Amino acid sequence: LEFAGREARVRPFGPCVRSCVVHPDVATHCLPRHGEAPRKFPEMTKISPKADCDSLTLVRMACLTIVAIATVLSGCGSKEAAGPSQVVANVNGEEITELQVSQALERQEGLKPDQIEVVSRKVVAALVQQEVVLRKARELKIDREQRVVQNVEALKREAVSRAYLERIAEGAAQPSPKEIQAYFDANPILFKQRRIYTFQEVSTQIAEAQKSNMESQISALKSPVELDAFLKSKQIPARSERTTAAAENLPLPLLQRIAVLKPGQGLILPANGGLRIVLLLSAQESPVTEEQARPAIAAYLMNQNKRRAVDLELVSLRTATKVEYFGKYADLAASAVSAGPASGPAASTSVQR
């Protein structure tokens, strides 16, 4: 056992103790040599390796005591160990750790800070339930069934390939201040001329053959009251609601059309099985400065850079890989070349949708 300040290092005990060095700042009493009485030592002292069994027992007791004290000191100020290895539950000897809880929380999209505590408790309960079921499934050897093994392998392939693309995405370049400013200047309807829009939205069920004729008649209407009366006269079922949306929460192509409208004007948009009529009721000015918009723009441009990096990597990998299609999938060879790579992992942004 060696002491140095507050640190202690314990060497494994063998048939005998080779030596024990006690620092005078830590302990002023040393264990006695064989046949000697206990005495104080002002300087570094060594215990003889020829100490008898009683001395060896005392050495072991002293070492264990010091280790226990060191353990207690290392835990001062904390009631329980923290970190990813902290055990949060135990199911028949199988430990569930804080790391598992954290990993489950990471998969929860849109989780707010004030929801973490409540969701964490639900996650722990779900992990316990999962472990209970898993133990029974293993007893029945379900984890060895071919169908299960194939599903596990498919999930593994997906997880590994996604992890690789995420690594590529994380290596994307950060947007420069000039790029952020250029995006700000190029999209005034999102920033300098940003507005909060209030709409009256009406969804109707109209047959395809009637759409073109109905659109021309509806476009001449100037208010929700006129629209409602018109639909009732034609006995067209409709659902109406009032909505409010900021510029950044609208798809950019739709925003570009809405930005030029005046209150009372509207748009007629195609919808499944009918039409979606959007009447603009008001548009409140709510501009955003470049300083305020910079974090959102940076996130959006970073997202684009990540997607571009992943697309380039996919093209590179496909170019260096020989791929053959057979049977009814043979035509995929031509479509794969023209379609281009799918987008990789990228976070959504509030700049535009």
mmCIF file of C-alpha atoms in Angstrom:
data_model
loop_
_atom_site.group_PDB
_atom_site.id
_atom_site.type_symbol
_atom_site.label_atom_id
_atom_site.label_comp_id
_atom_site.label_asym_id
_atom_site.label_seq_id
_atom_site.Cartn_x
_atom_site.Cartn_y
_atom_site.Cartn_z
ATOM 1 C CA LEU A 1 0.000 0.000 0.000
ATOM 2 C CA GLU A 2 1.480 3.354 -1.028
ATOM 3 C CA PHE A 3 0.350 6.796 0.087
ATOM 4 C CA ALA A 4 0.996 10.039 -1.737
ATOM 5 C CA GLY A 5 -0.988 12.980 -0.428
ATOM 6 C CA ARG A 6 -4.676 11.884 -0.516
ATOM 7 C CA GLU A 7 -4.119 9.149 -3.090
ATOM 8 C CA ALA A 8 -3.774 5.506 -2.162
ATOM 9 C CA ARG A 9 -2.695 2.646 -4.394
ATOM 10 C CA VAL A 10 -3.228 -0.931 -3.290
ATOM 11 C CA ARG A 11 -1.071 -3.670 -4.725
ATOM 12 C CA PRO A 12 -2.493 -7.217 -4.802
ATOM 13 C CA PHE A 13 -1.656 -9.306 -1.760
ATOM 14 C CA GLY A 14 0.487 -12.356 -2.415
ATOM 15 C CA PRO A 15 1.832 -14.965 -0.014
ATOM 16 C CA CYS A 16 3.688 -12.178 1.723
ATOM 17 C CA VAL A 17 3.817 -8.407 1.827
ATOM 18 C CA ARG A 18 6.921 -7.125 0.085
ATOM 19 C CA SER A 19 6.920 -3.665 1.632
ATOM 20 C CA CYS A 20 4.611 -0.979 2.911
ATOM 21 C CA VAL A 21 5.604 2.672 2.753
ATOM 22 C CA VAL A 22 3.727 5.075 4.983
ATOM 23 C CA HIS A 23 4.013 8.828 4.390
ATOM 24 C CA PRO A 24 4.578 10.682 7.703
ATOM 25 C CA ASP A 25 2.048 13.376 6.654
ATOM 26 C CA VAL A 26 -0.678 10.780 6.414
ATOM 27 C CA ALA A 27 0.119 8.370 9.242
ATOM 28 C CA THR A 28 2.410 9.008 12.217
ATOM 29 C CA HIS A 29 2.260 5.415 13.461
ATOM 30 C CA CYS A 30 3.743 2.483 11.624
ATOM 31 C CA LEU A 31 3.037 -1.180 12.193
ATOM 32 C CA PRO A 32 5.734 -2.857 14.370
ATOM 33 C CA ARG A 33 8.461 -5.063 13.104
ATOM 34 C CA HIS A 34 8.463 -8.585 14.444
ATOM 35 C CA GLY A 35 9.230 -8.439 18.130
ATOM 36 C CA GLU A 36 9.069 -4.649 18.355
ATOM 37 C CA ALA A 37 6.615 -2.370 20.072
ATOM 38 C CA PRO A 38 4.621 0.209 18.129
ATOM 39 C CA ARG A 39 6.573 3.423 17.635
ATOM 40 C CA LYS A 40 6.314 6.756 15.815
ATOM 41 C CA PHE A 41 8.386 7.476 12.748
ATOM 42 C CA PRO A 42 9.159 11.008 11.624
ATOM 43 C CA GLU A 43 10.587 9.746 8.353
ATOM 44 C CA MET A 44 9.683 7.242 5.614
ATOM 45 C CA THR A 45 9.720 3.718 7.084
ATOM 46 C CA LYS A 46 9.574 0.229 5.562
ATOM 47 C CA ILE A 47 8.072 -2.839 7.164
ATOM 48 C CA SER A 48 10.249 -5.878 6.902
ATOM 49 C CA PRO A 49 9.034 -8.683 4.597
ATOM 50 C CA LYS A 50 9.853 -11.106 7.383
ATOM 51 C CA ALA A 51 6.976 -9.916 9.562
ATOM 52 C CA ASP A 52 5.058 -12.728 11.182
ATOM 53 C CA CYS A 53 1.462 -13.744 10.473
ATOM 54 C CA ASP A 54 0.056 -11.297 13.056
ATOM 55 C CA SER A 55 1.843 -8.434 11.375
ATOM 56 C CA LEU A 56 0.584 -9.536 7.970
ATOM 57 C CA THR A 57 -2.963 -9.607 9.296
ATOM 58 C CA LEU A 58 -2.578 -6.110 10.672
ATOM 59 C CA VAL A 59 -1.198 -4.904 7.342
ATOM 60 C CA ARG A 60 -4.181 -6.337 5.505
ATOM 61 C CA MET A 61 -6.578 -4.717 7.979
ATOM 62 C CA ALA A 62 -4.823 -1.376 7.625
ATOM 63 C CA CYS A 63 -4.961 -1.552 3.847
ATOM 64 C CA LEU A 64 -8.643 -2.433 3.800
ATOM 65 C CA THR A 65 -9.388 0.382 6.231
ATOM 66 C CA ILE A 66 -7.565 2.937 4.090
ATOM 67 C CA VAL A 67 -9.321 1.722 0.935
ATOM 68 C CA ALA A 68 -12.661 2.065 2.695
ATOM 69 C CA ILE A 69 -11.788 5.586 3.818
ATOM 70 C CA ALA A 70 -10.678 6.519 0.288
ATOM 71 C CA THR A 71 -13.960 5.187 -1.072
ATOM 72 C CA VAL A 72 -15.961 7.264 1.390
ATOM 73 C CA LEU A 73 -13.920 10.389 0.618
ATOM 74 C CA SER A 74 -14.398 9.922 -3.117
ATOM 75 C CA GLY A 75 -18.162 9.969 -2.576
ATOM 76 C CA CYS A 76 -18.266 13.072 -0.373
ATOM 77 C CA GLY A 77 -20.882 15.582 -1.425
ATOM 78 C CA SER A 78 -22.908 13.030 -3.421
ATOM 79 C CA LYS A 79 -25.570 10.735 -2.072
ATOM 80 C CA GLU A 80 -25.437 8.467 -5.101
ATOM 81 C CA ALA A 81 -23.145 8.004 -8.046
ATOM 82 C CA ALA A 82 -24.045 9.998 -11.113
ATOM 83 C CA GLY A 83 -23.277 9.297 -14.731
ATOM 84 C CA PRO A 84 -24.282 6.947 -17.516
ATOM 85 C CA SER A 85 -23.498 3.807 -15.487
ATOM 86 C CA GLN A 86 -25.816 4.748 -12.627
ATOM 87 C CA VAL A 87 -28.376 1.975 -12.084
ATOM 88 C CA VAL A 88 -31.985 3.186 -12.155
ATOM 89 C CA ALA A 89 -33.708 -0.209 -11.877
ATOM 90 C CA ASN A 90 -32.897 -3.871 -11.438
ATOM 91 C CA VAL A 91 -35.002 -6.648 -12.980
ATOM 92 C CA ASN A 92 -34.058 -10.049 -11.558
ATOM 93 C CA GLY A 93 -30.404 -9.049 -11.498
ATOM 94 C CA GLU A 94 -30.432 -7.308 -14.903
ATOM 95 C CA GLU A 95 -29.485 -3.658 -14.464
ATOM 96 C CA ILE A 96 -31.123 -0.760 -16.312
ATOM 97 C CA THR A 97 -28.821 2.260 -16.371
ATOM 98 C CA GLU A 98 -29.072 6.000 -16.814
ATOM 99 C CA LEU A 99 -27.350 5.568 -20.188
ATOM 100 C CA GLN A 100 -30.283 3.517 -21.497
ATOM 101 C CA VAL A 101 -32.700 6.201 -20.316
ATOM 102 C CA SER A 102 -30.639 8.940 -21.990
ATOM 103 C CA GLN A 103 -30.517 7.012 -25.260
ATOM 104 C CA ALA A 104 -34.292 6.582 -25.189
ATOM 105 C CA LEU A 105 -34.780 10.310 -24.526
ATOM 106 C CA GLU A 106 -32.559 11.165 -27.502
ATOM 107 C CA ARG A 107 -35.009 9.310 -29.735
ATOM 108 C CA GLN A 108 -37.896 11.474 -28.494
ATOM 109 C CA GLU A 109 -38.339 14.191 -31.121
ATOM 110 C CA GLY A 110 -39.401 17.651 -29.994
ATOM 111 C CA LEU A 111 -38.886 16.921 -26.295
ATOM 112 C CA LYS A 112 -38.919 20.139 -24.242
ATOM 113 C CA PRO A 113 -36.739 20.653 -21.130
ATOM 114 C CA ASP A 114 -39.743 20.832 -18.818
ATOM 115 C CA GLN A 115 -40.952 17.450 -20.120
ATOM 116 C CA ILE A 116 -37.741 15.519 -19.476
ATOM 117 C CA GLU A 117 -38.543 14.545 -15.868
ATOM 118 C CA VAL A 118 -42.007 13.181 -16.685
ATOM 119 C CA VAL A 119 -40.882 11.423 -19.858
ATOM 120 C CA SER A 120 -37.841 9.944 -18.061
ATOM 121 C CA ARG A 121 -40.097 8.203 -15.548
ATOM 122 C CA LYS A 122 -42.210 6.791 -18.376
ATOM 123 C CA VAL A 123 -39.062 5.616 -20.158
ATOM 124 C CA VAL A 124 -37.807 3.796 -17.053
ATOM 125 C CA ALA A 125 -41.183 2.077 -16.646
ATOM 126 C CA ALA A 126 -41.134 1.076 -20.319
ATOM 127 C CA LEU A 127 -37.565 -0.281 -20.064
ATOM 128 C CA VAL A 128 -38.527 -2.353 -17.025
ATOM 129 C CA GLN A 129 -41.554 -3.742 -18.862
ATOM 130 C CA GLN A 130 -39.379 -4.472 -21.888
ATOM 131 C CA GLU A 131 -36.839 -6.344 -19.748
ATOM 132 C CA VAL A 132 -39.580 -8.409 -18.108
ATOM 133 C CA VAL A 133 -40.908 -9.467 -21.517
ATOM 134 C CA LEU A 134 -37.401 -9.967 -22.909
ATOM 135 C CA ARG A 135 -36.446 -12.397 -20.139
ATOM 136 C CA LYS A 136 -39.486 -14.546 -20.874
ATOM 137 C CA ALA A 137 -38.850 -14.411 -24.606
ATOM 138 C CA ARG A 138 -35.287 -15.598 -24.059
ATOM 139 C CA GLU A 139 -36.501 -18.439 -21.868
ATOM 140 C CA LEU A 140 -38.638 -19.581 -24.797
ATOM 141 C CA LYS A 141 -35.661 -19.048 -27.163
ATOM 142 C CA ILE A 142 -37.707 -16.671 -29.308
ATOM 143 C CA ASP A 143 -34.571 -14.594 -29.873
ATOM 144 C CA ARG A 144 -33.190 -17.530 -31.882
ATOM 145 C CA GLU A 145 -36.119 -17.846 -34.273
ATOM 146 C CA GLN A 146 -35.180 -17.142 -37.880
ATOM 147 C CA ARG A 147 -37.746 -14.367 -38.321
ATOM 148 C CA VAL A 148 -36.514 -12.551 -35.219
ATOM 149 C CA VAL A 149 -32.857 -12.951 -36.169
ATOM 150 C CA GLN A 150 -33.586 -11.507 -39.610
ATOM 151 C CA ASN A 151 -35.430 -8.533 -38.121
ATOM 152 C CA VAL A 152 -32.571 -7.843 -35.709
ATOM 153 C CA GLU A 153 -30.064 -8.000 -38.554
ATOM 154 C CA ALA A 154 -32.173 -5.594 -40.649
ATOM 155 C CA LEU A 155 -32.349 -3.125 -37.767
ATOM 156 C CA LYS A 156 -28.607 -3.447 -37.252
ATOM 157 C CA ARG A 157 -27.913 -2.720 -40.940
ATOM 158 C CA GLU A 158 -30.134 0.345 -40.802
ATOM 159 C CA ALA A 159 -28.569 1.636 -37.581
ATOM 160 C CA VAL A 160 -24.998 1.173 -38.802
ATOM 161 C CA SER A 161 -25.610 2.779 -42.206
ATOM 162 C CA ARG A 162 -27.447 5.702 -40.605
ATOM 163 C CA ALA A 163 -24.602 6.184 -38.125
ATOM 164 C CA TYR A 164 -22.149 6.409 -41.025
ATOM 165 C CA LEU A 165 -24.250 9.025 -42.839
ATOM 166 C CA GLU A 166 -24.623 10.988 -39.602
ATOM 167 C CA ARG A 167 -20.840 10.996 -39.251
ATOM 168 C CA ILE A 168 -20.529 12.363 -42.803
ATOM 169 C CA ALA A 169 -23.170 14.992 -42.055
ATOM 170 C CA GLU A 170 -21.389 16.117 -38.902
ATOM 171 C CA GLY A 171 -18.307 16.837 -40.993
ATOM 172 C CA ALA A 172 -20.125 19.425 -43.113
ATOM 173 C CA ALA A 173 -18.749 22.971 -43.147
ATOM 174 C CA GLN A 174 -20.298 25.672 -40.994
ATOM 175 C CA PRO A 175 -22.009 28.497 -42.971
ATOM 176 C CA SER A 176 -19.954 31.667 -43.198
ATOM 177 C CA PRO A 177 -21.211 35.109 -42.035
ATOM 178 C CA LYS A 178 -21.406 36.182 -45.697
ATOM 179 C CA GLU A 179 -23.646 33.211 -46.549
ATOM 180 C CA ILE A 180 -25.929 34.033 -43.632
ATOM 181 C CA GLN A 181 -26.203 37.671 -44.689
ATOM 182 C CA ALA A 182 -26.831 36.708 -48.326
ATOM 183 C CA TYR A 183 -29.727 34.439 -47.304
ATOM 184 C CA PHE A 184 -31.162 37.182 -45.098
ATOM 185 C CA ASP A 185 -31.058 39.728 -47.947
ATOM 186 C CA ALA A 186 -32.470 37.275 -50.505
ATOM 187 C CA ASN A 187 -35.603 36.463 -48.446
ATOM 188 C CA PRO A 188 -37.175 39.706 -47.203
ATOM 189 C CA ILE A 189 -40.630 38.107 -46.780
ATOM 190 C CA LEU A 190 -39.106 35.899 -44.094
ATOM 191 C CA PHE A 191 -37.218 38.661 -42.274
ATOM 192 C CA LYS A 192 -37.358 42.364 -43.187
ATOM 193 C CA GLN A 193 -40.952 42.095 -44.417
ATOM 194 C CA ARG A 194 -42.032 39.275 -42.121
ATOM 195 C CA ARG A 195 -45.742 39.188 -41.269
ATOM 196 C CA ILE A 196 -48.171 37.296 -39.086
ATOM 197 C CA TYR A 197 -51.058 36.141 -41.287
ATOM 198 C CA THR A 198 -54.638 35.353 -40.286
ATOM 199 C CA PHE A 199 -56.681 33.225 -42.678
ATOM 200 C CA GLN A 200 -60.126 31.814 -43.090
ATOM 201 C CA GLU A 201 -59.552 28.351 -44.507
ATOM 202 C CA VAL A 202 -62.354 26.392 -46.138
ATOM 203 C CA SER A 203 -62.012 22.781 -47.235
ATOM 204 C CA THR A 204 -64.589 21.497 -49.728
ATOM 205 C CA GLN A 205 -65.458 18.220 -51.394
ATOM 206 C CA ILE A 206 -65.811 18.828 -55.129
ATOM 207 C CA ALA A 207 -65.640 16.380 -58.000
ATOM 208 C CA GLU A 208 -62.738 16.725 -60.411
ATOM 209 C CA ALA A 209 -65.060 17.611 -63.306
ATOM 210 C CA GLN A 210 -66.439 20.615 -61.384
ATOM 211 C CA LYS A 211 -63.136 22.025 -60.108
ATOM 212 C CA SER A 212 -62.251 24.328 -63.000
ATOM 213 C CA ASN A 213 -65.733 25.874 -63.150
ATOM 214 C CA MET A 214 -65.967 26.283 -59.377
ATOM 215 C CA GLU A 215 -62.552 27.902 -59.137
ATOM 216 C CA SER A 216 -63.533 30.729 -61.494
ATOM 217 C CA GLN A 217 -66.701 31.436 -59.495
ATOM 218 C CA ILE A 218 -65.026 31.248 -56.081
ATOM 219 C CA SER A 219 -62.191 33.546 -57.156
ATOM 220 C CA ALA A 220 -64.729 36.358 -57.692
ATOM 221 C CA LEU A 221 -65.873 36.230 -54.044
ATOM 222 C CA LYS A 222 -64.476 38.873 -51.654
ATOM 223 C CA SER A 223 -65.353 37.796 -48.117
ATOM 224 C CA PRO A 224 -65.936 34.721 -45.958
ATOM 225 C CA VAL A 225 -69.624 35.615 -45.799
ATOM 226 C CA GLU A 226 -69.946 35.568 -49.590
ATOM 227 C CA LEU A 227 -68.008 32.321 -49.761
ATOM 228 C CA ASP A 228 -70.214 30.659 -47.175
ATOM 229 C CA ALA A 229 -73.380 31.778 -48.937
ATOM 230 C CA PHE A 230 -72.067 30.552 -52.281
ATOM 231 C CA LEU A 231 -71.192 27.098 -50.977
ATOM 232 C CA LYS A 232 -74.579 26.748 -49.294
ATOM 233 C CA SER A 233 -76.383 27.742 -52.509
ATOM 234 C CA LYS A 234 -74.506 25.047 -54.392
ATOM 235 C CA GLN A 235 -75.044 22.545 -51.564
ATOM 236 C CA ILE A 236 -71.320 21.911 -51.379
ATOM 237 C CA PRO A 237 -70.192 20.397 -48.042
ATOM 238 C CA ALA A 238 -67.409 22.424 -46.468
ATOM 239 C CA ARG A 239 -65.423 22.746 -43.262
ATOM 240 C CA SER A 240 -64.269 26.206 -42.211
ATOM 241 C CA GLU A 241 -61.722 27.332 -39.603
ATOM 242 C CA ARG A 242 -59.709 30.437 -38.762
ATOM 243 C CA THR A 243 -55.936 30.029 -38.513
ATOM 244 C CA THR A 244 -52.912 32.216 -37.759
ATOM 245 C CA ALA A 245 -49.408 31.549 -39.035
ATOM 246 C CA ALA A 246 -46.105 33.406 -39.091
ATOM 247 C CA ALA A 247 -44.259 33.683 -42.398
ATOM 248 C CA GLU A 248 -41.623 31.092 -41.449
ATOM 249 C CA ASN A 249 -44.316 28.513 -40.693
ATOM 250 C CA LEU A 250 -45.652 28.536 -44.257
ATOM 251 C CA PRO A 251 -44.117 26.600 -47.168
ATOM 252 C CA LEU A 252 -41.960 29.070 -49.082
ATOM 253 C CA PRO A 253 -43.768 28.611 -52.456
ATOM 254 C CA LEU A 254 -47.110 29.279 -50.746
ATOM 255 C CA LEU A 255 -45.696 32.218 -48.779
ATOM 256 C CA GLN A 256 -44.481 33.853 -51.970
ATOM 257 C CA ARG A 257 -48.059 33.816 -53.304
ATOM 258 C CA ILE A 258 -49.652 34.953 -50.050
ATOM 259 C CA ALA A 259 -47.186 37.816 -49.519
ATOM 260 C CA VAL A 260 -48.650 39.759 -52.482
ATOM 261 C CA LEU A 261 -52.290 39.378 -51.374
ATOM 262 C CA LYS A 262 -54.342 42.094 -49.718
ATOM 263 C CA PRO A 263 -56.879 41.410 -46.956
ATOM 264 C CA GLY A 264 -60.033 40.052 -48.571
ATOM 265 C CA GLN A 265 -58.129 38.252 -51.322
ATOM 266 C CA GLY A 266 -57.429 34.552 -51.329
ATOM 267 C CA LEU A 267 -56.064 31.487 -53.043
ATOM 268 C CA ILE A 268 -57.683 28.333 -54.287
ATOM 269 C CA LEU A 269 -55.471 25.321 -53.760
ATOM 270 C CA PRO A 270 -56.010 21.744 -54.905
ATOM 271 C CA ALA A 271 -56.670 19.199 -52.184
ATOM 272 C CA ASN A 272 -57.443 15.508 -52.083
ATOM 273 C CA GLY A 273 -61.032 15.081 -53.185
ATOM 274 C CA GLY A 274 -61.759 18.788 -53.401
ATOM 275 C CA LEU A 275 -60.442 22.316 -52.980
ATOM 276 C CA ARG A 276 -58.785 24.266 -50.194
ATOM 277 C CA ILE A 277 -59.800 27.925 -50.170
ATOM 278 C CA VAL A 278 -57.558 30.312 -48.248
ATOM 279 C CA LEU A 279 -58.870 33.833 -47.624
ATOM 280 C CA LEU A 280 -56.490 36.392 -46.141
ATOM 281 C CA LEU A 281 -58.163 38.288 -43.287
ATOM 282 C CA SER A 282 -55.184 40.293 -42.001
ATOM 283 C CA ALA A 283 -51.413 40.606 -42.252
ATOM 284 C CA GLN A 284 -49.603 42.131 -39.273
ATOM 285 C CA GLU A 285 -46.095 43.459 -39.828
ATOM 286 C CA SER A 286 -43.539 41.695 -37.614
ATOM 287 C CA PRO A 287 -40.040 42.234 -39.047
ATOM 288 C CA VAL A 288 -36.958 40.396 -37.799
ATOM 289 C CA THR A 289 -33.441 41.850 -37.739
ATOM 290 C CA GLU A 290 -30.431 40.024 -39.110
ATOM 291 C CA GLU A 291 -29.083 39.553 -35.592
ATOM 292 C CA GLN A 292 -32.336 37.924 -34.478
ATOM 293 C CA ALA A 293 -32.529 35.730 -37.574
ATOM 294 C CA ARG A 294 -28.874 34.677 -37.645
ATOM 295 C CA PRO A 295 -29.212 31.516 -35.450
ATOM 296 C CA ALA A 296 -32.168 30.209 -37.493
ATOM 297 C CA ILE A 297 -30.481 31.000 -40.810
ATOM 298 C CA ALA A 298 -27.244 29.358 -39.655
ATOM 299 C CA ALA A 299 -29.157 26.231 -38.639
ATOM 300 C CA TYR A 300 -30.977 26.114 -41.972
ATOM 301 C CA LEU A 301 -27.813 26.595 -44.037
ATOM 302 C CA MET A 302 -25.973 24.046 -41.888
ATOM 303 C CA ASN A 303 -28.799 21.628 -42.572
ATOM 304 C CA GLN A 304 -28.372 22.219 -46.302
ATOM 305 C CA ASN A 305 -24.618 21.675 -46.036
ATOM 306 C CA LYS A 306 -25.178 18.386 -44.209
ATOM 307 C CA ARG A 307 -27.625 17.196 -46.827
ATOM 308 C CA ARG A 308 -25.229 18.187 -49.600
ATOM 309 C CA ALA A 309 -22.327 16.386 -47.914
ATOM 310 C CA VAL A 310 -24.391 13.213 -47.559
ATOM 311 C CA ASP A 311 -25.586 13.396 -51.177
ATOM 312 C CA LEU A 312 -22.017 13.783 -52.434
ATOM 313 C CA GLU A 313 -20.868 10.846 -50.315
ATOM 314 C CA LEU A 314 -23.688 8.662 -51.622
ATOM 315 C CA VAL A 315 -22.767 9.541 -55.204
ATOM 316 C CA SER A 316 -19.135 8.714 -54.469
ATOM 317 C CA LEU A 317 -20.020 5.378 -52.873
ATOM 318 C CA ARG A 318 -22.362 4.396 -55.697
ATOM 319 C CA THR A 319 -19.762 5.316 -58.298
ATOM 320 C CA ALA A 320 -17.177 3.087 -56.628
ATOM 321 C CA THR A 321 -19.608 0.181 -56.154
ATOM 322 C CA LYS A 322 -20.793 -2.345 -58.709
ATOM 323 C CA VAL A 323 -24.570 -2.799 -58.411
ATOM 324 C CA GLU A 324 -26.633 -5.266 -60.483
ATOM 325 C CA TYR A 325 -30.409 -5.707 -60.571
ATOM 326 C CA PHE A 326 -32.177 -8.875 -61.693
ATOM 327 C CA GLY A 327 -35.599 -10.092 -62.687
ATOM 328 C CA LYS A 328 -38.458 -7.651 -62.339
ATOM 329 C CA TYR A 329 -36.092 -5.165 -60.668
ATOM 330 C CA ALA A 330 -33.762 -4.912 -63.674
ATOM 331 C CA ASP A 331 -35.263 -1.560 -64.706
ATOM 332 C CA LEU A 332 -34.039 -0.040 -61.441
ATOM 333 C CA ALA A 333 -30.554 0.169 -62.913
ATOM 334 C CA ALA A 334 -31.607 3.023 -65.209
ATOM 335 C CA SER A 335 -33.818 4.798 -62.671
ATOM 336 C CA ALA A 336 -31.132 4.642 -59.972
ATOM 337 C CA VAL A 337 -28.755 6.619 -62.189
ATOM 338 C CA SER A 338 -31.290 9.365 -63.007
ATOM 339 C CA ALA A 339 -32.962 9.619 -59.593
ATOM 340 C CA GLY A 340 -29.859 10.681 -57.650
ATOM 341 C CA PRO A 341 -29.148 9.989 -53.987
ATOM 342 C CA ALA A 342 -31.732 10.234 -51.260
ATOM 343 C CA SER A 343 -31.323 12.913 -48.668
ATOM 344 C CA GLY A 344 -29.360 11.943 -45.591
ATOM 345 C CA PRO A 345 -30.031 12.742 -41.938
ATOM 346 C CA ALA A 346 -30.784 16.422 -41.444
ATOM 347 C CA ALA A 347 -32.620 18.336 -38.729
ATOM 348 C CA SER A 348 -35.720 20.390 -39.538
ATOM 349 C CA THR A 349 -35.469 24.142 -39.381
ATOM 350 C CA SER A 350 -37.828 26.931 -38.568
ATOM 351 C CA VAL A 351 -36.483 29.260 -41.280
ATOM 352 C CA GLN A 352 -38.767 27.767 -43.909
ATOM 353 C CA ARG A 353 -40.850 24.677 -44.459
#
